[in-house]
Coordinates of C-alpha atoms in Angstrom, one line a residue:
X30 CA 0.6 12.1 38.7
X31 CA 0.9 14.7 35.9
X32 CA 3.1 13.7 33.0
X33 CA 6.5 15.3 32.6
X34 CA 7.1 17.7 29.8
X35 CA 8.8 15.0 27.8
X36 CA 6.1 12.4 28.3
X37 CA 3.4 15.0 27.5
X38 CA 5.3 15.9 24.3
X39 CA 5.6 12.3 23.4
X40 CA 1.9 11.8 24.0
X41 CA 1.0 14.7 21.8
X42 CA 3.4 13.4 19.0
X43 CA 1.9 10.0 19.2
X44 CA -1.7 11.4 19.0
X45 CA -0.7 13.5 16.0
X46 CA 0.9 10.5 14.3
X47 CA -2.2 8.4 14.9
X48 CA -4.4 11.1 13.4
X49 CA -2.1 11.3 10.4
X50 CA -2.1 7.6 9.8
X51 CA -5.9 7.4 10.2
X52 CA -6.3 9.9 7.3
X53 CA -4.4 7.5 5.0
X54 CA -7.5 5.5 4.3
X55 CA -9.3 8.6 3.1
X56 CA -6.4 9.7 1.0
X57 CA -5.7 6.3 -0.6
X58 CA -9.5 5.9 -1.2
X59 CA -9.1 8.7 -3.8
X60 CA -7.2 6.1 -6.0
X61 CA -8.3 2.7 -4.7
X62 CA -11.8 1.7 -3.9
X63 CA -12.8 -0.6 -1.0
X64 CA -9.5 -2.1 0.2
X65 CA -9.4 -0.7 3.8
X66 CA -8.2 -4.0 5.3
X67 CA -5.2 -4.1 3.0
X68 CA -4.4 -0.4 3.7
X69 CA -4.5 -1.2 7.4
X70 CA -2.3 -4.2 7.0
X71 CA 0.3 -2.2 5.1
X72 CA 0.3 0.5 7.9
X73 CA 0.6 -2.2 10.6
X74 CA 3.6 -3.6 8.7
X75 CA 5.3 -0.2 8.6
X76 CA 4.8 0.2 12.3
X77 CA 6.3 -3.2 13.0
X78 CA 9.2 -2.7 10.5
X79 CA 7.8 -5.8 8.7
X80 CA 7.0 -6.7 5.1
X81 CA 3.8 -7.7 3.2
X82 CA 2.9 -10.3 0.7
X83 CA -0.1 -9.2 -1.4
X84 CA -2.0 -12.0 -3.1
X85 CA -4.9 -11.5 -5.5
X86 CA -6.0 -12.2 -9.1
X87 CA -4.8 -9.7 -11.8
X88 CA -6.6 -6.4 -11.9
X89 CA -7.6 -5.9 -8.3
X90 CA -5.3 -2.9 -7.9
X91 CA -2.4 -4.5 -5.9
X92 CA 0.2 -2.3 -7.6
X93 CA -2.0 0.8 -7.4
X94 CA -2.5 0.3 -3.7
X95 CA 1.2 0.3 -3.0
X96 CA 1.8 3.3 -5.2
X97 CA -1.0 5.2 -3.5
X98 CA 0.3 4.3 -0.1
X99 CA 3.8 5.6 -1.0
X100 CA 2.3 8.9 -2.3
X101 CA 0.2 9.4 0.8
X102 CA 3.1 8.8 3.1
X103 CA 5.6 10.8 1.1
X104 CA 8.0 7.9 0.8
X105 CA 10.4 7.0 -2.0
X106 CA 9.2 3.9 -3.9
X107 CA 10.6 1.7 -6.6
X108 CA 9.0 -1.1 -8.6
X109 CA 10.7 -4.3 -9.8
X110 CA 8.9 -6.5 -12.3
X111 CA 10.2 -10.0 -11.3
X112 CA 10.7 -12.1 -14.4
X113 CA 12.5 -15.5 -15.1
X114 CA 15.6 -13.7 -16.4
X115 CA 16.0 -11.2 -13.5
X116 CA 19.4 -11.4 -11.8
X117 CA 20.1 -10.8 -8.1
X118 CA 22.2 -7.7 -9.0
X119 CA 19.2 -6.3 -10.8
X120 CA 17.6 -6.0 -7.4
X121 CA 20.5 -5.3 -5.0
X122 CA 22.9 -3.4 -7.3
X123 CA 26.4 -4.2 -8.5
X124 CA 30.0 -3.0 -8.8
X125 CA 30.6 -0.9 -11.9
X126 CA 34.0 -0.2 -13.4
X127 CA 34.8 3.5 -13.7
X128 CA 37.3 4.0 -16.6
X129 CA 38.1 7.5 -15.4
X130 CA 39.3 6.4 -11.9
X131 CA 40.2 2.8 -12.9
X132 CA 38.2 1.7 -9.9
X133 CA 35.0 -0.2 -9.2
X134 CA 32.2 1.8 -7.7
X135 CA 28.9 0.5 -6.3
X136 CA 25.8 1.3 -8.2
X137 CA 22.7 0.9 -5.9
X138 CA 19.8 -1.3 -7.1
X139 CA 16.1 -0.5 -6.7
X140 CA 16.1 -2.2 -3.3
X141 CA 17.6 1.1 -1.9
X142 CA 14.3 2.8 -1.4
X143 CA 11.6 3.2 1.3
X144 CA 8.9 1.1 -0.3
X145 CA 9.9 -1.6 -2.7
X146 CA 7.2 -3.1 -4.9
X147 CA 8.3 -6.6 -5.9
X148 CA 5.7 -7.3 -8.6
X149 CA 4.9 -11.0 -9.2
X150 CA 7.8 -12.2 -7.0
X151 CA 7.1 -15.8 -7.7
X152 CA 7.9 -15.4 -11.4
X153 CA 11.6 -15.2 -10.7
X154 CA 13.9 -18.2 -9.8
X155 CA 14.9 -18.9 -6.2
X156 CA 18.4 -17.4 -6.8
X157 CA 16.9 -14.0 -7.4
X158 CA 14.2 -14.4 -4.8
X159 CA 16.9 -15.0 -2.2
X160 CA 18.5 -11.7 -3.1
X161 CA 15.8 -10.1 -1.0
X162 CA 16.4 -12.3 2.1
X163 CA 19.2 -10.2 3.6
X164 CA 17.5 -6.9 2.7
X165 CA 14.3 -8.0 4.4
X166 CA 15.8 -9.5 7.5
X167 CA 19.0 -7.4 8.1
X168 CA 17.9 -4.2 6.3
X169 CA 21.2 -4.1 4.5
X170 CA 22.8 -5.4 1.3
X171 CA 26.2 -7.0 1.2
X172 CA 28.2 -6.5 -2.1
X173 CA 31.8 -7.5 -2.4
X174 CA 31.9 -8.1 1.4
X175 CA 30.8 -4.6 2.3
X176 CA 27.4 -4.3 4.1
X177 CA 25.4 -1.3 2.8
X178 CA 22.5 -0.2 5.0
X179 CA 19.1 0.4 3.4
X180 CA 17.0 3.6 4.0
X181 CA 14.7 3.9 6.9
X182 CA 11.8 3.2 6.8
X183 CA 12.1 0.2 4.5
X184 CA 9.2 -2.1 3.4
X185 CA 9.0 -4.8 0.8
X186 CA 5.5 -5.2 -0.7
X187 CA 5.5 -8.3 -2.9
X188 CA 2.6 -9.4 -5.1
X189 CA 1.7 -12.8 -6.4
X190 CA -1.1 -14.3 -8.5
X191 CA -2.9 -17.2 -6.7
X192 CA -4.4 -18.7 -9.9
X193 CA -1.7 -18.9 -12.5
X194 CA 1.1 -21.2 -11.5
X195 CA 2.7 -22.1 -14.9
X196 CA 6.1 -20.6 -15.2
X197 CA 6.3 -19.7 -11.5
X198 CA 8.6 -20.6 -8.6
X199 CA 6.7 -21.0 -5.3
X200 CA 8.3 -19.0 -2.5
X201 CA 10.2 -21.3 -0.1
X202 CA 9.1 -21.5 3.6
X203 CA 12.2 -19.5 4.7
X204 CA 11.3 -16.6 2.4
X205 CA 7.6 -16.7 3.3
X206 CA 8.5 -16.5 6.9
X207 CA 10.3 -13.2 6.3
X208 CA 6.9 -11.5 5.5
X209 CA 5.1 -10.1 8.6
X210 CA 1.7 -10.4 6.9
X211 CA 0.1 -12.1 3.9
X212 CA -2.9 -10.0 2.8
X213 CA -5.4 -11.4 0.3
X214 CA -6.9 -8.8 -2.0
X215 CA -10.4 -9.8 -2.9
X216 CA -12.5 -8.9 -5.9
X217 CA -14.5 -5.8 -5.2
X218 CA -18.2 -5.8 -4.3
X219 CA -20.7 -4.8 -7.0
X220 CA -21.0 -1.3 -5.5
X221 CA -17.3 -0.9 -5.4
X222 CA -16.8 -2.1 -8.9
X223 CA -19.5 0.4 -10.1
X224 CA -17.5 3.1 -8.3
X225 CA -14.3 2.0 -10.0
X226 CA -15.9 2.2 -13.5
X227 CA -17.5 5.5 -12.7
X228 CA -14.1 7.0 -11.8
X229 CA -12.5 5.7 -15.0
X230 CA -15.4 7.1 -17.1
X231 CA -14.8 10.5 -15.4
X232 CA -11.2 10.5 -16.5
X233 CA -9.3 8.9 -13.6
X234 CA -5.8 7.9 -14.7
X235 CA -4.2 5.4 -12.3
X236 CA -0.7 6.4 -13.6
X237 CA -1.2 10.0 -12.3
X238 CA -2.0 9.9 -8.6
X239 CA -1.4 13.6 -8.2
X240 CA -4.2 14.4 -10.7
X241 CA -6.4 12.0 -8.7
X242 CA -5.9 14.2 -5.7
X243 CA -3.6 11.9 -3.6
X244 CA -1.5 14.1 -1.4
X245 CA 1.1 13.3 1.4
X246 CA -0.7 13.2 4.7
X247 CA 2.0 11.6 6.8
X248 CA 5.8 11.0 6.6
X249 CA 8.8 9.3 8.2
X250 CA 8.5 11.6 11.3
X251 CA 5.0 10.4 12.0
X252 CA 6.1 6.8 11.5
X253 CA 8.9 7.2 14.0
X254 CA 6.6 8.7 16.6
X255 CA 4.0 6.0 16.0
X256 CA 6.6 3.2 16.4
X257 CA 7.8 4.7 19.7
X258 CA 4.2 4.7 20.9
X259 CA 3.6 1.2 19.7
X260 CA 6.6 0.1 21.7
X261 CA 4.9 1.5 24.8
X262 CA 1.7 -0.5 24.3
X263 CA 1.2 -2.9 27.2
X264 CA 1.1 -6.6 26.6
X265 CA 0.0 -8.6 29.6
X266 CA 1.4 -12.0 30.5
X267 CA -2.0 -13.5 29.7
X268 CA -2.0 -12.1 26.2
X269 CA 1.6 -13.4 25.6
X270 CA 0.5 -16.8 26.8
X271 CA -2.5 -16.7 24.5
X272 CA -0.4 -15.9 21.4
X273 CA 1.9 -18.8 22.3
X274 CA -1.0 -21.2 22.8
X275 CA -2.5 -20.3 19.5
X276 CA 0.7 -20.9 17.6
X277 CA 1.5 -24.1 19.5
X278 CA -2.0 -25.4 18.6
X279 CA -1.2 -25.1 14.9
X280 CA 1.7 -27.5 15.4
X281 CA -0.7 -30.1 16.7
X282 CA -3.3 -29.7 13.9
X283 CA -3.8 -33.0 12.0
X284 CA -4.4 -30.9 8.8
X285 CA -0.9 -29.4 8.8
X286 CA 2.6 -30.7 8.2
X287 CA 4.1 -27.5 9.4
X288 CA 2.8 -25.3 12.1
X289 CA 3.7 -21.7 13.2
X290 CA 7.3 -21.2 14.4
X291 CA 8.3 -18.9 17.3
X292 CA 9.1 -16.2 14.7
X293 CA 5.5 -16.4 13.7
X294 CA 4.3 -16.0 17.3
X295 CA 6.6 -12.9 17.5
X296 CA 5.1 -11.5 14.3
X297 CA 1.5 -12.1 15.6
X298 CA 2.2 -10.3 18.8
X299 CA 3.9 -7.4 17.1
X300 CA 1.1 -7.0 14.6
X301 CA -1.6 -7.2 17.4
X302 CA 0.3 -4.5 19.3
X303 CA 0.4 -2.1 16.4
X304 CA -3.3 -2.7 15.6
X305 CA -4.2 -2.0 19.3
X306 CA -2.4 1.3 19.1
X307 CA -4.0 2.2 15.8
X308 CA -7.5 1.6 17.3
X309 CA -6.7 4.0 20.1
X310 CA -5.7 1.7 23.0
X311 CA -2.4 1.4 24.9
X312 CA -2.9 -2.3 25.7
X313 CA -3.5 -5.4 23.7
X314 CA -6.7 -7.5 24.0
X315 CA -7.5 -11.1 22.7
X316 CA -9.6 -9.5 20.0
X317 CA -6.5 -7.8 18.6
X318 CA -4.7 -11.1 18.4
X319 CA -7.7 -12.7 16.6
X320 CA -8.0 -9.7 14.2
X321 CA -4.4 -10.2 13.0
X322 CA -4.1 -14.0 13.3
X323 CA -5.1 -14.8 9.7
X324 CA -2.7 -12.3 7.9
X325 CA 0.1 -13.0 10.4
X326 CA -0.1 -16.8 10.3
X327 CA -1.7 -18.0 7.0
X328 CA 1.6 -18.1 5.1
X329 CA 3.5 -19.8 7.9
X330 CA 1.6 -23.1 7.9
X331 CA 1.7 -25.9 5.4
X332 CA -1.3 -28.1 4.6
X333 CA -1.1 -31.9 4.3
X334 CA -1.9 -32.9 0.7
X335 CA -4.9 -35.0 1.8
X336 CA -6.3 -32.1 3.7
X337 CA -5.8 -29.8 0.7
X338 CA -7.6 -32.3 -1.5
X339 CA -10.6 -32.2 0.9
X340 CA -10.8 -28.4 0.5
X341 CA -9.2 -27.5 3.8
X342 CA -7.4 -24.1 3.7
X343 CA -4.9 -22.4 5.9
X344 CA -7.5 -19.8 6.9
X345 CA -10.0 -22.5 8.0
X346 CA -7.3 -24.3 10.1
X347 CA -6.4 -21.1 11.8
X348 CA -10.0 -20.1 12.5
X349 CA -10.5 -23.6 13.9
X350 CA -7.5 -23.1 16.2
X351 CA -8.8 -19.7 17.4
X352 CA -12.2 -21.3 18.2
X353 CA -10.5 -24.1 20.3
X354 CA -7.8 -22.2 22.2
X355 CA -9.2 -20.8 25.5
X356 CA -9.4 -17.0 25.5
X357 CA -8.0 -15.2 28.6
X358 CA -10.5 -13.2 30.7

């Protein structure tokens, strides 16, 4: 049966949105070399209305990656450097007394943006870390009892350093669970590192993305059309059961004290759905689930101390689970 005018229009909008999002990699590559998986993860998070935790050693372009994404998507972005003396109001905003009107008015904080870069989020105390919880989950900020909605789209991209723990405050499980994905940013390959140095020798300035040629190739309208298309992506009963079985298996792993919660299962299914649509399909396969299992689940499990001492990692446990759980045919 031929599609109706509306459905045909929606199909065309979705196809145009996918094409626009696919060009993101090319555009971001003008500023960042060799981080395609991280770019894909950030796009998946935007499609799922989720948030991303970026983990990598200093100097692997975590901040530059987020800035380049915001430029290529024509989104408003703000950066907050999380420090031990940062207060919650420095993130959410506060009431300011206006001497002219003799009244208090709300001064929005940097969280009122489309893409918030929370740099080194684990360097600020739990009190300030928790100021993001409502924003990430409810997409609003409550000040003086009044809820104030955040812009749409809204994404928190938080960074943390995996090797320097002195003076840091590890994120509690409740906060980690608010992140849809945890993406690890690896050191570049030799060829990619040569390309980075060649660019800098040619005058590349990471503070001036426009001069580097990064231009907006997609926007909020494309994201809206893409999200609508992702919502139509088919998930079979077998795939749903597979996601549940994978997450339940983590709760029985002898290497873990904490397995994946039902929220984690929901996150994995949503991410797999977005990835399936990005790759050009309108249905989810087991391979989509496997592709997103590590970034969606690695921060939602907790290793036993003795397993950690033996060199076991969250990624190795999840890979073991994926190898053991029967795959639907």
